[in-house]
Amino acid sequence: MLPLVGFGTYPLRGEEGTAAITSALEAGYRYLDTAVNYENEREVGEALRRSGIPREEVRVATKIPGRFHAKDLALKSLHDSAQRLGVETIDVGLIHWPNPSRGLFVEAWEALVEAQRQGLVTTVGVSNFTEDHLERIIAAAGVTPAVNQVELHPWFPQEQLRGVHDRLGIRTQAWSPLGKRQAPFDEQPVADAARAHGVTPAQVILRWHVQLGSMPLPKSATPQRQSDNLAVTGFELGDDEVAAITALGRADGRLFGGDPETHEEM
Ligand SMILES: NC(=O)c1ccc[n+]([C@@H]2O[C@H](COP(=O)([O-])OP(=O)(O)OC[C@H]3O[C@@H](n4cnc5c(N)ncnc54)[C@H](OP(=O)(O)O)[C@@H]3O)[C@@H](O)[C@H]2O)c1
C-alpha cells in the first residue's frame, strides 16, 4: 500500500535541498519522489540517513531517463541510482517519459521487470504513459505497472486516463498536483471549499486528489506547507465539491512538460 500523499523533491538540491527533504521526513512524509534527471538522488539518500527513520519505513521512487532506455543502460541506470541513493533496494522504479519517437520504452520496461526479478527494485511503474503506451508494455512483458505518474491538477484532471488506470488496476500518481506556480487557489470551487471546511486551498486540492484515488506528490521547501500538505484526512469534500473542482479542467490545462506523444525527455 502506498501512502495517500508523497513528497516531490524536484528541484531540491545541495545542502538546502537535503535540509528541505529531511524536514519533509520529520513532518511525516514516508514516500520520496526523485529521478536521475533531478540530480538530487544523493541529497535524498543523505536526508533519509539524517532523519534516522528506519529504512524500511520510507519508500523511495526514482526514474530511468530517456537516454538510458536500451535494456543494458536501463539496468545500469537503476544500479547507479541505488548507489547514489545509498540504498540496496529501490522501492519504486519508474520510466520517466516514454519518448515514443525513440521507440525503446518497451525495452526499458523489460529492464525494470528484470530488475524487479533480481530484487534491485521492489515495485515497478511508469510515468507520463498514455493508454496506448501502457497497453504495449503490458502486452510485451505480461506485467502491469503498479503506478503511472502523470500531470494531474484541477486544470488537467485526466478523467479519461484515470478511467484507463482503474480498468487496468494501475495506481494514479499526480505530478504538479497543486498546479505549481499557476495553482488554482483563487478559483471559486477551491476557495469556497477551503472556507467551508476551514482549511487552505492547497489542502482542498490535495484532498480532491485523495478522493479521486490519485496520489499527489506535492513539493514544498517550506516546513509549514510540508505539514499542511500532509494534513488532508481530517475533512471530506462532498461529491458536488469534487465535481466542481474537476470541472475547472480545460482543453489547454496541461501546464508543463508537454504531451507524452511528442515530448522528448532525455
Ligand atoms: N514525472 C514527471 O515527469 C514529473 C514532472 C514534474 C514534477 N514531477 C514530480 O512532482 C513533484 C511536484 O511537482 P511540482 O513541484 O511541479 O508542483 P507542485 O507540487 O504542484 O507545486 C510546487 C509549488 O507549490 C508551492 N507550494 C507547495 N505547497 C504549497 C502550499 N501549501 N501553499 C502554497 N504553495 C505551495 C511550492 O512552493 P514552496 O516550495 O516555496 O513551498 C512550489 O512552488 C516534483 O517535485 C517531482 O517530484 C514529476
mmCIF file of N, CA and C in Angstrom, residues 46-179:
data_model
loop_
_atom_site.group_PDB
_atom_site.id
_atom_site.type_symbol
_atom_site.label_atom_id
_atom_site.label_comp_id
_atom_site.label_asym_id
_atom_site.label_seq_id
_atom_site.Cartn_x
_atom_site.Cartn_y
_atom_site.Cartn_z
ATOM 1 N N GLU A 46 20.936 11.147 1.559
ATOM 2 C CA GLU A 46 21.503 11.790 2.758
ATOM 3 C C GLU A 46 20.384 12.180 3.737
ATOM 4 N N ALA A 47 19.276 12.702 3.206
ATOM 5 C CA ALA A 47 18.150 13.090 4.069
ATOM 6 C C ALA A 47 17.578 11.866 4.780
ATOM 7 N N LEU A 48 17.502 10.772 4.031
ATOM 8 C CA LEU A 48 16.997 9.517 4.589
ATOM 9 C C LEU A 48 17.847 9.091 5.793
ATOM 10 N N ARG A 49 19.156 9.148 5.639
ATOM 11 C CA ARG A 49 20.044 8.737 6.731
ATOM 12 C C ARG A 49 19.990 9.757 7.876
ATOM 13 N N ARG A 50 19.984 11.060 7.510
ATOM 14 C CA ARG A 50 19.980 12.114 8.523
ATOM 15 C C ARG A 50 18.721 12.053 9.396
ATOM 16 N N SER A 51 17.595 11.658 8.796
ATOM 17 C CA SER A 51 16.326 11.658 9.530
ATOM 18 C C SER A 51 16.309 10.603 10.638
ATOM 19 N N GLY A 52 17.124 9.560 10.473
ATOM 20 C CA GLY A 52 17.141 8.477 11.453
ATOM 21 C C GLY A 52 15.933 7.560 11.375
ATOM 22 N N ILE A 53 15.059 7.793 10.410
ATOM 23 C CA ILE A 53 13.872 6.936 10.266
ATOM 24 C C ILE A 53 14.319 5.591 9.684
ATOM 25 N N PRO A 54 13.850 4.470 10.263
ATOM 26 C CA PRO A 54 14.279 3.168 9.737
ATOM 27 C C PRO A 54 14.029 3.066 8.228
ATOM 28 N N ARG A 55 15.004 2.537 7.533
ATOM 29 C CA ARG A 55 14.958 2.462 6.066
ATOM 30 C C ARG A 55 13.652 1.853 5.562
ATOM 31 N N GLU A 56 13.178 0.804 6.248
ATOM 32 C CA GLU A 56 12.003 0.086 5.725
ATOM 33 C C GLU A 56 10.713 0.889 5.856
ATOM 34 N N GLU A 57 10.772 2.015 6.577
ATOM 35 C CA GLU A 57 9.550 2.827 6.747
ATOM 36 C C GLU A 57 9.356 3.867 5.647
ATOM 37 N N VAL A 58 10.386 4.060 4.819
ATOM 38 C CA VAL A 58 10.301 5.105 3.788
ATOM 39 C C VAL A 58 10.424 4.476 2.400
ATOM 40 N N ARG A 59 9.525 4.840 1.511
ATOM 41 C CA ARG A 59 9.601 4.382 0.128
ATOM 42 C C ARG A 59 10.294 5.448 -0.721
ATOM 43 N N VAL A 60 11.300 5.038 -1.487
ATOM 44 C CA VAL A 60 11.999 5.961 -2.386
ATOM 45 C C VAL A 60 11.724 5.538 -3.827
ATOM 46 N N ALA A 61 11.230 6.505 -4.606
ATOM 47 C CA ALA A 61 10.970 6.245 -6.026
ATOM 48 C C ALA A 61 11.968 7.018 -6.867
ATOM 49 N N THR A 62 12.545 6.362 -7.886
ATOM 50 C CA THR A 62 13.375 7.099 -8.833
ATOM 51 C C THR A 62 13.008 6.670 -10.254
ATOM 52 N N LYS A 63 13.582 7.366 -11.236
ATOM 53 C CA LYS A 63 13.118 7.189 -12.620
ATOM 54 C C LYS A 63 14.275 7.035 -13.592
ATOM 55 N N ILE A 64 14.069 6.162 -14.568
ATOM 56 C CA ILE A 64 15.060 5.951 -15.626
ATOM 57 C C ILE A 64 14.857 7.032 -16.692
ATOM 58 N N PRO A 65 15.910 7.792 -17.025
ATOM 59 C CA PRO A 65 15.759 8.831 -18.052
ATOM 60 C C PRO A 65 15.751 8.249 -19.467
ATOM 61 N N GLY A 66 15.283 9.067 -20.404
ATOM 62 C CA GLY A 66 15.141 8.621 -21.795
ATOM 63 C C GLY A 66 16.433 8.128 -22.434
ATOM 64 N N ARG A 67 17.567 8.731 -22.078
ATOM 65 C CA ARG A 67 18.825 8.345 -22.729
ATOM 66 C C ARG A 67 19.273 6.948 -22.310
ATOM 67 N N PHE A 68 18.617 6.353 -21.297
ATOM 68 C CA PHE A 68 19.003 5.019 -20.812
ATOM 69 C C PHE A 68 17.920 3.968 -21.058
ATOM 70 N N HIS A 69 17.104 4.125 -22.087
ATOM 71 C CA HIS A 69 16.026 3.155 -22.301
ATOM 72 C C HIS A 69 16.503 1.793 -22.799
ATOM 73 N N ALA A 70 17.621 1.738 -23.528
ATOM 74 C CA ALA A 70 18.109 0.431 -24.002
ATOM 75 C C ALA A 70 18.353 -0.455 -22.776
ATOM 76 N N LYS A 71 18.084 -1.779 -22.923
ATOM 77 C CA LYS A 71 17.985 -2.648 -21.737
ATOM 78 C C LYS A 71 19.206 -2.582 -20.799
ATOM 79 N N ASP A 72 20.408 -2.739 -21.364
ATOM 80 C CA ASP A 72 21.602 -2.742 -20.505
ATOM 81 C C ASP A 72 21.785 -1.397 -19.812
ATOM 82 N N LEU A 73 21.508 -0.325 -20.563
ATOM 83 C CA LEU A 73 21.662 1.017 -19.988
ATOM 84 C C LEU A 73 20.635 1.257 -18.892
ATOM 85 N N ALA A 74 19.417 0.742 -19.093
ATOM 86 C CA ALA A 74 18.356 0.926 -18.086
ATOM 87 C C ALA A 74 18.748 0.218 -16.790
ATOM 88 N N LEU A 75 19.276 -1.004 -16.914
ATOM 89 C CA LEU A 75 19.700 -1.738 -15.722
ATOM 90 C C LEU A 75 20.847 -1.010 -15.024
ATOM 91 N N LYS A 76 21.776 -0.498 -15.821
ATOM 92 C CA LYS A 76 22.905 0.249 -15.236
ATOM 93 C C LYS A 76 22.393 1.526 -14.549
ATOM 94 N N SER A 77 21.417 2.176 -15.172
ATOM 95 C CA SER A 77 20.853 3.399 -14.583
ATOM 96 C C SER A 77 20.284 3.095 -13.191
ATOM 97 N N LEU A 78 19.589 1.968 -13.061
ATOM 98 C CA LEU A 78 18.995 1.606 -11.760
ATOM 99 C C LEU A 78 20.076 1.291 -10.732
ATOM 100 N N HIS A 79 21.116 0.558 -11.147
ATOM 101 C CA HIS A 79 22.226 0.268 -10.227
ATOM 102 C C HIS A 79 22.891 1.564 -9.772
ATOM 103 N N ASP A 80 23.117 2.480 -10.725
ATOM 104 C CA ASP A 80 23.774 3.753 -10.378
ATOM 105 C C ASP A 80 22.886 4.577 -9.442
ATOM 106 N N SER A 81 21.552 4.548 -9.681
ATOM 107 C CA SER A 81 20.637 5.282 -8.795
ATOM 108 C C SER A 81 20.728 4.737 -7.375
ATOM 109 N N ALA A 82 20.721 3.390 -7.255
ATOM 110 C CA ALA A 82 20.782 2.776 -5.921
ATOM 111 C C ALA A 82 22.063 3.211 -5.212
ATOM 112 N N GLN A 83 23.158 3.263 -5.989
ATOM 113 C CA GLN A 83 24.441 3.664 -5.394
ATOM 114 C C GLN A 83 24.394 5.120 -4.925
ATOM 115 N N ARG A 84 23.853 6.009 -5.785
ATOM 116 C CA ARG A 84 23.782 7.430 -5.384
ATOM 117 C C ARG A 84 22.864 7.615 -4.175
ATOM 118 N N LEU A 85 21.760 6.868 -4.160
ATOM 119 C CA LEU A 85 20.823 6.969 -3.031
ATOM 120 C C LEU A 85 21.406 6.335 -1.771
ATOM 121 N N GLY A 86 22.369 5.419 -1.952
ATOM 122 C CA GLY A 86 22.930 4.706 -0.808
ATOM 123 C C GLY A 86 21.974 3.662 -0.275
ATOM 124 N N VAL A 87 21.182 3.055 -1.158
ATOM 125 C CA VAL A 87 20.235 2.017 -0.735
ATOM 126 C C VAL A 87 20.538 0.710 -1.478
ATOM 127 N N GLU A 88 20.162 -0.392 -0.866
ATOM 128 C CA GLU A 88 20.355 -1.686 -1.548
ATOM 129 C C GLU A 88 19.232 -1.927 -2.539
ATOM 130 N N THR A 89 18.035 -1.459 -2.169
ATOM 131 C CA THR A 89 16.858 -1.708 -2.997
ATOM 132 C C THR A 89 16.136 -0.403 -3.298
ATOM 133 N N ILE A 90 15.762 -0.231 -4.551
ATOM 134 C CA ILE A 90 14.922 0.917 -4.934
ATOM 135 C C ILE A 90 13.474 0.477 -4.726
ATOM 136 N N ASP A 91 12.728 1.238 -3.935
ATOM 137 C CA ASP A 91 11.364 0.791 -3.612
ATOM 138 C C ASP A 91 10.444 0.879 -4.818
ATOM 139 N N VAL A 92 10.546 1.967 -5.571
ATOM 140 C CA VAL A 92 9.688 2.141 -6.748
ATOM 141 C C VAL A 92 10.559 2.632 -7.910
ATOM 142 N N GLY A 93 10.616 1.865 -8.976
ATOM 143 C CA GLY A 93 11.379 2.248 -10.172
ATOM 144 C C GLY A 93 10.406 2.588 -11.295
ATOM 145 N N LEU A 94 10.594 3.754 -11.902
ATOM 146 C CA LEU A 94 9.686 4.212 -12.957
ATOM 147 C C LEU A 94 10.474 4.529 -14.235
ATOM 148 N N ILE A 95 9.802 4.467 -15.379
ATOM 149 C CA ILE A 95 10.340 5.031 -16.631
ATOM 150 C C ILE A 95 9.855 6.477 -16.679
ATOM 151 N N HIS A 96 10.762 7.442 -16.786
ATOM 152 C CA HIS A 96 10.391 8.847 -16.589
ATOM 153 C C HIS A 96 9.425 9.359 -17.669
ATOM 154 N N TRP A 97 9.762 9.132 -18.925
ATOM 155 C CA TRP A 97 8.891 9.512 -20.056
ATOM 156 C C TRP A 97 8.999 8.412 -21.105
ATOM 157 N N PRO A 98 7.944 8.181 -21.881
ATOM 158 C CA PRO A 98 8.019 7.101 -22.879
ATOM 159 C C PRO A 98 8.905 7.440 -24.089
ATOM 160 N N ASN A 99 9.068 8.720 -24.428
ATOM 161 C CA ASN A 99 9.856 9.113 -25.610
ATOM 162 C C ASN A 99 9.526 8.223 -26.808
ATOM 163 N N PRO A 100 8.263 8.184 -27.248
ATOM 164 C CA PRO A 100 7.861 7.212 -28.272
ATOM 165 C C PRO A 100 8.615 7.348 -29.586
ATOM 166 N N SER A 101 9.127 8.531 -29.902
ATOM 167 C CA SER A 101 9.824 8.674 -31.186
ATOM 168 C C SER A 101 11.107 7.842 -31.202
ATOM 169 N N ARG A 102 11.642 7.522 -30.042
ATOM 170 C CA ARG A 102 12.837 6.671 -29.984
ATOM 171 C C ARG A 102 12.476 5.188 -29.964
ATOM 172 N N GLY A 103 11.254 4.896 -29.547
ATOM 173 C CA GLY A 103 10.739 3.528 -29.668
ATOM 174 C C GLY A 103 11.404 2.498 -28.771
ATOM 175 N N LEU A 104 11.943 2.910 -27.626
ATOM 176 C CA LEU A 104 12.656 1.952 -26.763
ATOM 177 C C LEU A 104 11.998 1.749 -25.403
ATOM 178 N N PHE A 105 10.783 2.296 -25.219
ATOM 179 C CA PHE A 105 10.226 2.216 -23.857
ATOM 180 C C PHE A 105 9.833 0.792 -23.472
ATOM 181 N N VAL A 106 9.546 -0.058 -24.468
ATOM 182 C CA VAL A 106 9.235 -1.459 -24.131
ATOM 183 C C VAL A 106 10.501 -2.129 -23.574
ATOM 184 N N GLU A 107 11.644 -1.815 -24.180
ATOM 185 C CA GLU A 107 12.919 -2.374 -23.677
ATOM 186 C C GLU A 107 13.194 -1.893 -22.249
ATOM 187 N N ALA A 108 12.926 -0.605 -22.006
ATOM 188 C CA ALA A 108 13.139 -0.059 -20.648
ATOM 189 C C ALA A 108 12.221 -0.770 -19.658
ATOM 190 N N TRP A 109 11.004 -1.076 -20.106
ATOM 191 C CA TRP A 109 10.061 -1.785 -19.231
ATOM 192 C C TRP A 109 10.561 -3.194 -18.934
ATOM 193 N N GLU A 110 11.067 -3.874 -19.971
ATOM 194 C CA GLU A 110 11.606 -5.232 -19.748
ATOM 195 C C GLU A 110 12.784 -5.190 -18.777
ATOM 196 N N ALA A 111 13.570 -4.120 -18.858
ATOM 197 C CA ALA A 111 14.701 -3.983 -17.927
ATOM 198 C C ALA A 111 14.198 -3.800 -16.490
ATOM 199 N N LEU A 112 13.143 -2.990 -16.333
ATOM 200 C CA LEU A 112 12.591 -2.783 -14.980
ATOM 201 C C LEU A 112 12.050 -4.095 -14.413
ATOM 202 N N VAL A 113 11.375 -4.855 -15.269
ATOM 203 C CA VAL A 113 10.822 -6.143 -14.821
ATOM 204 C C VAL A 113 11.967 -7.079 -14.430
ATOM 205 N N GLU A 114 13.044 -7.037 -15.198
ATOM 206 C CA GLU A 114 14.231 -7.854 -14.875
ATOM 207 C C GLU A 114 14.854 -7.390 -13.540
ATOM 208 N N ALA A 115 14.916 -6.070 -13.350
ATOM 209 C CA ALA A 115 15.483 -5.538 -12.097
ATOM 210 C C ALA A 115 14.620 -5.947 -10.907
ATOM 211 N N GLN A 116 13.320 -6.032 -11.123
ATOM 212 C CA GLN A 116 12.428 -6.486 -10.047
ATOM 213 C C GLN A 116 12.702 -7.964 -9.744
ATOM 214 N N ARG A 117 12.887 -8.743 -10.804
ATOM 215 C CA ARG A 117 13.172 -10.170 -10.624
ATOM 216 C C ARG A 117 14.481 -10.369 -9.842
ATOM 217 N N GLN A 118 15.454 -9.481 -10.104
ATOM 218 C CA GLN A 118 16.753 -9.571 -9.421
ATOM 219 C C GLN A 118 16.692 -9.048 -7.983
ATOM 220 N N GLY A 119 15.604 -8.372 -7.622
ATOM 221 C CA GLY A 119 15.490 -7.822 -6.270
ATOM 222 C C GLY A 119 16.064 -6.426 -6.124
ATOM 223 N N LEU A 120 16.476 -5.813 -7.241
ATOM 224 C CA LEU A 120 17.027 -4.457 -7.166
ATOM 225 C C LEU A 120 15.912 -3.421 -6.992
ATOM 226 N N VAL A 121 14.733 -3.715 -7.569
ATOM 227 C CA VAL A 121 13.585 -2.798 -7.489
ATOM 228 C C VAL A 121 12.401 -3.580 -6.932
ATOM 229 N N THR A 122 11.675 -2.985 -5.989
ATOM 230 C CA THR A 122 10.549 -3.709 -5.389
ATOM 231 C C THR A 122 9.274 -3.549 -6.217
ATOM 232 N N THR A 123 8.938 -2.298 -6.549
ATOM 233 C CA THR A 123 7.700 -2.022 -7.281
ATOM 234 C C THR A 123 8.063 -1.345 -8.591
ATOM 235 N N VAL A 124 7.428 -1.766 -9.691
ATOM 236 C CA VAL A 124 7.780 -1.185 -10.993
ATOM 237 C C VAL A 124 6.588 -0.431 -11.574
ATOM 238 N N GLY A 125 6.906 0.707 -12.180
ATOM 239 C CA GLY A 125 5.847 1.532 -12.744
ATOM 240 C C GLY A 125 6.397 2.440 -13.827
ATOM 241 N N VAL A 126 5.561 3.370 -14.257
ATOM 242 C CA VAL A 126 5.930 4.256 -15.356
ATOM 243 C C VAL A 126 5.466 5.675 -15.030
ATOM 244 N N SER A 127 5.822 6.594 -15.922
ATOM 245 C CA SER A 127 5.405 7.985 -15.747
ATOM 246 C C SER A 127 5.144 8.570 -17.131
ATOM 247 N N ASN A 128 4.094 9.344 -17.231
ATOM 248 C CA ASN A 128 3.753 10.020 -18.487
ATOM 249 C C ASN A 128 3.405 9.057 -19.614
ATOM 250 N N PHE A 129 2.879 7.894 -19.278
ATOM 251 C CA PHE A 129 2.466 6.934 -20.301
ATOM 252 C C PHE A 129 0.992 7.153 -20.648
ATOM 253 N N THR A 130 0.681 7.024 -21.941
ATOM 254 C CA THR A 130 -0.707 7.093 -22.408
ATOM 255 C C THR A 130 -1.305 5.679 -22.366
ATOM 256 N N GLU A 131 -2.601 5.586 -22.668
ATOM 257 C CA GLU A 131 -3.260 4.272 -22.711
ATOM 258 C C GLU A 131 -2.534 3.333 -23.681
ATOM 259 N N ASP A 132 -2.178 3.864 -24.847
ATOM 260 C CA ASP A 132 -1.510 3.044 -25.857
ATOM 261 C C ASP A 132 -0.151 2.551 -25.351
ATOM 262 N N HIS A 133 0.630 3.430 -24.745
ATOM 263 C CA HIS A 133 1.935 3.014 -24.204
ATOM 264 C C HIS A 133 1.763 1.938 -23.133
ATOM 265 N N LEU A 134 0.743 2.133 -22.268
ATOM 266 C CA LEU A 134 0.506 1.152 -21.192
ATOM 267 C C LEU A 134 0.179 -0.212 -21.800
ATOM 268 N N GLU A 135 -0.705 -0.195 -22.806
ATOM 269 C CA GLU A 135 -1.125 -1.483 -23.364
ATOM 270 C C GLU A 135 0.034 -2.180 -24.061
ATOM 271 N N ARG A 136 0.924 -1.384 -24.664
ATOM 272 C CA ARG A 136 2.062 -2.010 -25.359
ATOM 273 C C ARG A 136 3.028 -2.678 -24.387
ATOM 274 N N ILE A 137 3.322 -2.034 -23.256
ATOM 275 C CA ILE A 137 4.276 -2.675 -22.326
ATOM 276 C C ILE A 137 3.649 -3.874 -21.627
ATOM 277 N N ILE A 138 2.348 -3.786 -21.360
ATOM 278 C CA ILE A 138 1.685 -4.925 -20.693
ATOM 279 C C ILE A 138 1.671 -6.120 -21.639
ATOM 280 N N ALA A 139 1.369 -5.872 -22.911
ATOM 281 C CA ALA A 139 1.333 -6.969 -23.891
ATOM 282 C C ALA A 139 2.736 -7.568 -24.065
ATOM 283 N N ALA A 140 3.757 -6.745 -24.065
ATOM 284 C CA ALA A 140 5.112 -7.236 -24.337
ATOM 285 C C ALA A 140 5.667 -8.049 -23.172
ATOM 286 N N ALA A 141 5.429 -7.591 -21.932
ATOM 287 C CA ALA A 141 6.102 -8.219 -20.788
ATOM 288 C C ALA A 141 5.153 -9.040 -19.924
ATOM 289 N N GLY A 142 3.858 -8.885 -20.133
ATOM 290 C CA GLY A 142 2.901 -9.608 -19.300
ATOM 291 C C GLY A 142 2.881 -9.098 -17.862
ATOM 292 N N VAL A 143 3.423 -7.919 -17.645
ATOM 293 C CA VAL A 143 3.439 -7.328 -16.297
ATOM 294 C C VAL A 143 2.819 -5.932 -16.388
ATOM 295 N N THR A 144 1.858 -5.673 -15.490
ATOM 296 C CA THR A 144 1.183 -4.369 -15.461
ATOM 297 C C THR A 144 1.907 -3.436 -14.499
ATOM 298 N N PRO A 145 2.208 -2.198 -14.918
ATOM 299 C CA PRO A 145 2.855 -1.278 -13.982
ATOM 300 C C PRO A 145 1.966 -1.004 -12.772
ATOM 301 N N ALA A 146 2.587 -0.890 -11.605
ATOM 302 C CA ALA A 146 1.808 -0.616 -10.384
ATOM 303 C C ALA A 146 1.303 0.816 -10.379
ATOM 304 N N VAL A 147 2.087 1.736 -10.954
ATOM 305 C CA VAL A 147 1.680 3.142 -10.966
ATOM 306 C C VAL A 147 1.995 3.782 -12.319
ATOM 307 N N ASN A 148 1.251 4.833 -12.633
ATOM 308 C CA ASN A 148 1.591 5.735 -13.738
ATOM 309 C C ASN A 148 1.537 7.149 -13.160
ATOM 310 N N GLN A 149 2.700 7.805 -13.140
ATOM 311 C CA GLN A 149 2.794 9.154 -12.561
ATOM 312 C C GLN A 149 2.628 10.171 -13.691
ATOM 313 N N VAL A 150 1.556 10.949 -13.609
ATOM 314 C CA VAL A 150 1.222 11.858 -14.718
ATOM 315 C C VAL A 150 0.893 13.254 -14.191
ATOM 316 N N GLU A 151 0.933 14.237 -15.099
ATOM 317 C CA GLU A 151 0.482 15.579 -14.726
ATOM 318 C C GLU A 151 -1.005 15.515 -14.386
ATOM 319 N N LEU A 152 -1.366 16.019 -13.221
ATOM 320 C CA LEU A 152 -2.775 15.973 -12.793
ATOM 321 C C LEU A 152 -3.004 17.034 -11.728
ATOM 322 N N HIS A 153 -3.919 17.935 -12.005
ATOM 323 C CA HIS A 153 -4.307 19.014 -11.077
ATOM 324 C C HIS A 153 -5.650 19.514 -11.581
ATOM 325 N N PRO A 154 -6.262 20.470 -10.870
ATOM 326 C CA PRO A 154 -7.611 20.879 -11.283
ATOM 327 C C PRO A 154 -7.699 21.421 -12.718
ATOM 328 N N TRP A 155 -6.639 21.996 -13.266
ATOM 329 C CA TRP A 155 -6.689 22.452 -14.666
ATOM 330 C C TRP A 155 -6.647 21.272 -15.620
ATOM 331 N N PHE A 156 -6.150 20.150 -15.144
ATOM 332 C CA PHE A 156 -5.894 18.997 -16.031
ATOM 333 C C PHE A 156 -6.206 17.717 -15.265
ATOM 334 N N PRO A 157 -7.502 17.432 -15.089
ATOM 335 C CA PRO A 157 -7.881 16.346 -14.168
ATOM 336 C C PRO A 157 -7.767 14.922 -14.732
ATOM 337 N N GLN A 158 -7.405 14.781 -16.003
ATOM 338 C CA GLN A 158 -7.075 13.449 -16.547
ATOM 339 C C GLN A 158 -8.197 12.425 -16.344
ATOM 340 N N GLU A 159 -9.434 12.825 -16.624
ATOM 341 C CA GLU A 159 -10.541 11.890 -16.360
ATOM 342 C C GLU A 159 -10.437 10.611 -17.192
ATOM 343 N N GLN A 160 -10.096 10.784 -18.470
ATOM 344 C CA GLN A 160 -10.066 9.613 -19.357
ATOM 345 C C GLN A 160 -8.958 8.633 -18.906
ATOM 346 N N LEU A 161 -7.759 9.176 -18.650
ATOM 347 C CA LEU A 161 -6.635 8.312 -18.274
ATOM 348 C C LEU A 161 -6.865 7.663 -16.904
ATOM 349 N N ARG A 162 -7.514 8.387 -15.990
ATOM 350 C CA ARG A 162 -7.807 7.761 -14.687
ATOM 351 C C ARG A 162 -8.742 6.565 -14.859
ATOM 352 N N GLY A 163 -9.653 6.677 -15.825
ATOM 353 C CA GLY A 163 -10.539 5.548 -16.128
ATOM 354 C C GLY A 163 -9.743 4.350 -16.657
ATOM 355 N N VAL A 164 -8.756 4.635 -17.494
ATOM 356 C CA VAL A 164 -7.890 3.568 -18.020
ATOM 357 C C VAL A 164 -7.136 2.894 -16.870
ATOM 358 N N HIS A 165 -6.608 3.721 -15.973
ATOM 359 C CA HIS A 165 -5.878 3.163 -14.816
ATOM 360 C C HIS A 165 -6.789 2.249 -13.998
ATOM 361 N N ASP A 166 -8.038 2.701 -13.773
ATOM 362 C CA ASP A 166 -8.971 1.875 -12.989
ATOM 363 C C ASP A 166 -9.206 0.541 -13.690
ATOM 364 N N ARG A 167 -9.374 0.608 -15.006
ATOM 365 C CA ARG A 167 -9.643 -0.621 -15.770
ATOM 366 C C ARG A 167 -8.454 -1.589 -15.693
ATOM 367 N N LEU A 168 -7.227 -1.033 -15.731
ATOM 368 C CA LEU A 168 -6.038 -1.889 -15.779
ATOM 369 C C LEU A 168 -5.482 -2.215 -14.386
ATOM 370 N N GLY A 169 -6.022 -1.566 -13.347
ATOM 371 C CA GLY A 169 -5.512 -1.814 -11.996
ATOM 372 C C GLY A 169 -4.204 -1.092 -11.727
ATOM 373 N N ILE A 170 -4.072 0.121 -12.237
ATOM 374 C CA ILE A 170 -2.853 0.921 -12.067
ATOM 375 C C ILE A 170 -3.169 2.086 -11.130
ATOM 376 N N ARG A 171 -2.274 2.358 -10.168
ATOM 377 C CA ARG A 171 -2.488 3.484 -9.258
ATOM 378 C C ARG A 171 -2.051 4.781 -9.954
ATOM 379 N N THR A 172 -2.909 5.794 -9.890
ATOM 380 C CA THR A 172 -2.570 7.104 -10.461
ATOM 381 C C THR A 172 -1.744 7.895 -9.462
ATOM 382 N N GLN A 173 -0.569 8.387 -9.908
ATOM 383 C CA GLN A 173 0.188 9.357 -9.114
ATOM 384 C C GLN A 173 0.149 10.684 -9.852
ATOM 385 N N ALA A 174 0.114 11.791 -9.082
ATOM 386 C CA ALA A 174 -0.023 13.115 -9.694
ATOM 387 C C ALA A 174 1.230 13.947 -9.521
ATOM 388 N N TRP A 175 1.815 14.378 -10.654
ATOM 389 C CA TRP A 175 2.879 15.387 -10.542
ATOM 390 C C TRP A 175 2.293 16.782 -10.790
ATOM 391 N N SER A 176 2.992 17.790 -10.250
ATOM 392 C CA SER A 176 2.431 19.150 -10.171
ATOM 393 C C SER A 176 1.002 19.095 -9.637
ATOM 394 N N PRO A 177 0.790 18.415 -8.511
ATOM 395 C CA PRO A 177 -0.580 18.196 -8.039
ATOM 396 C C PRO A 177 -1.300 19.484 -7.665
ATOM 397 N N LEU A 178 -0.521 20.517 -7.305
ATOM 398 C CA LEU A 178 -1.151 21.800 -6.942
ATOM 399 C C LEU A 178 -1.266 22.724 -8.149
ATOM 400 N N GLY A 179 -0.692 22.317 -9.281
ATOM 401 C CA GLY A 179 -0.664 23.210 -10.436
ATOM 402 C C GLY A 179 0.517 24.169 -10.384
#
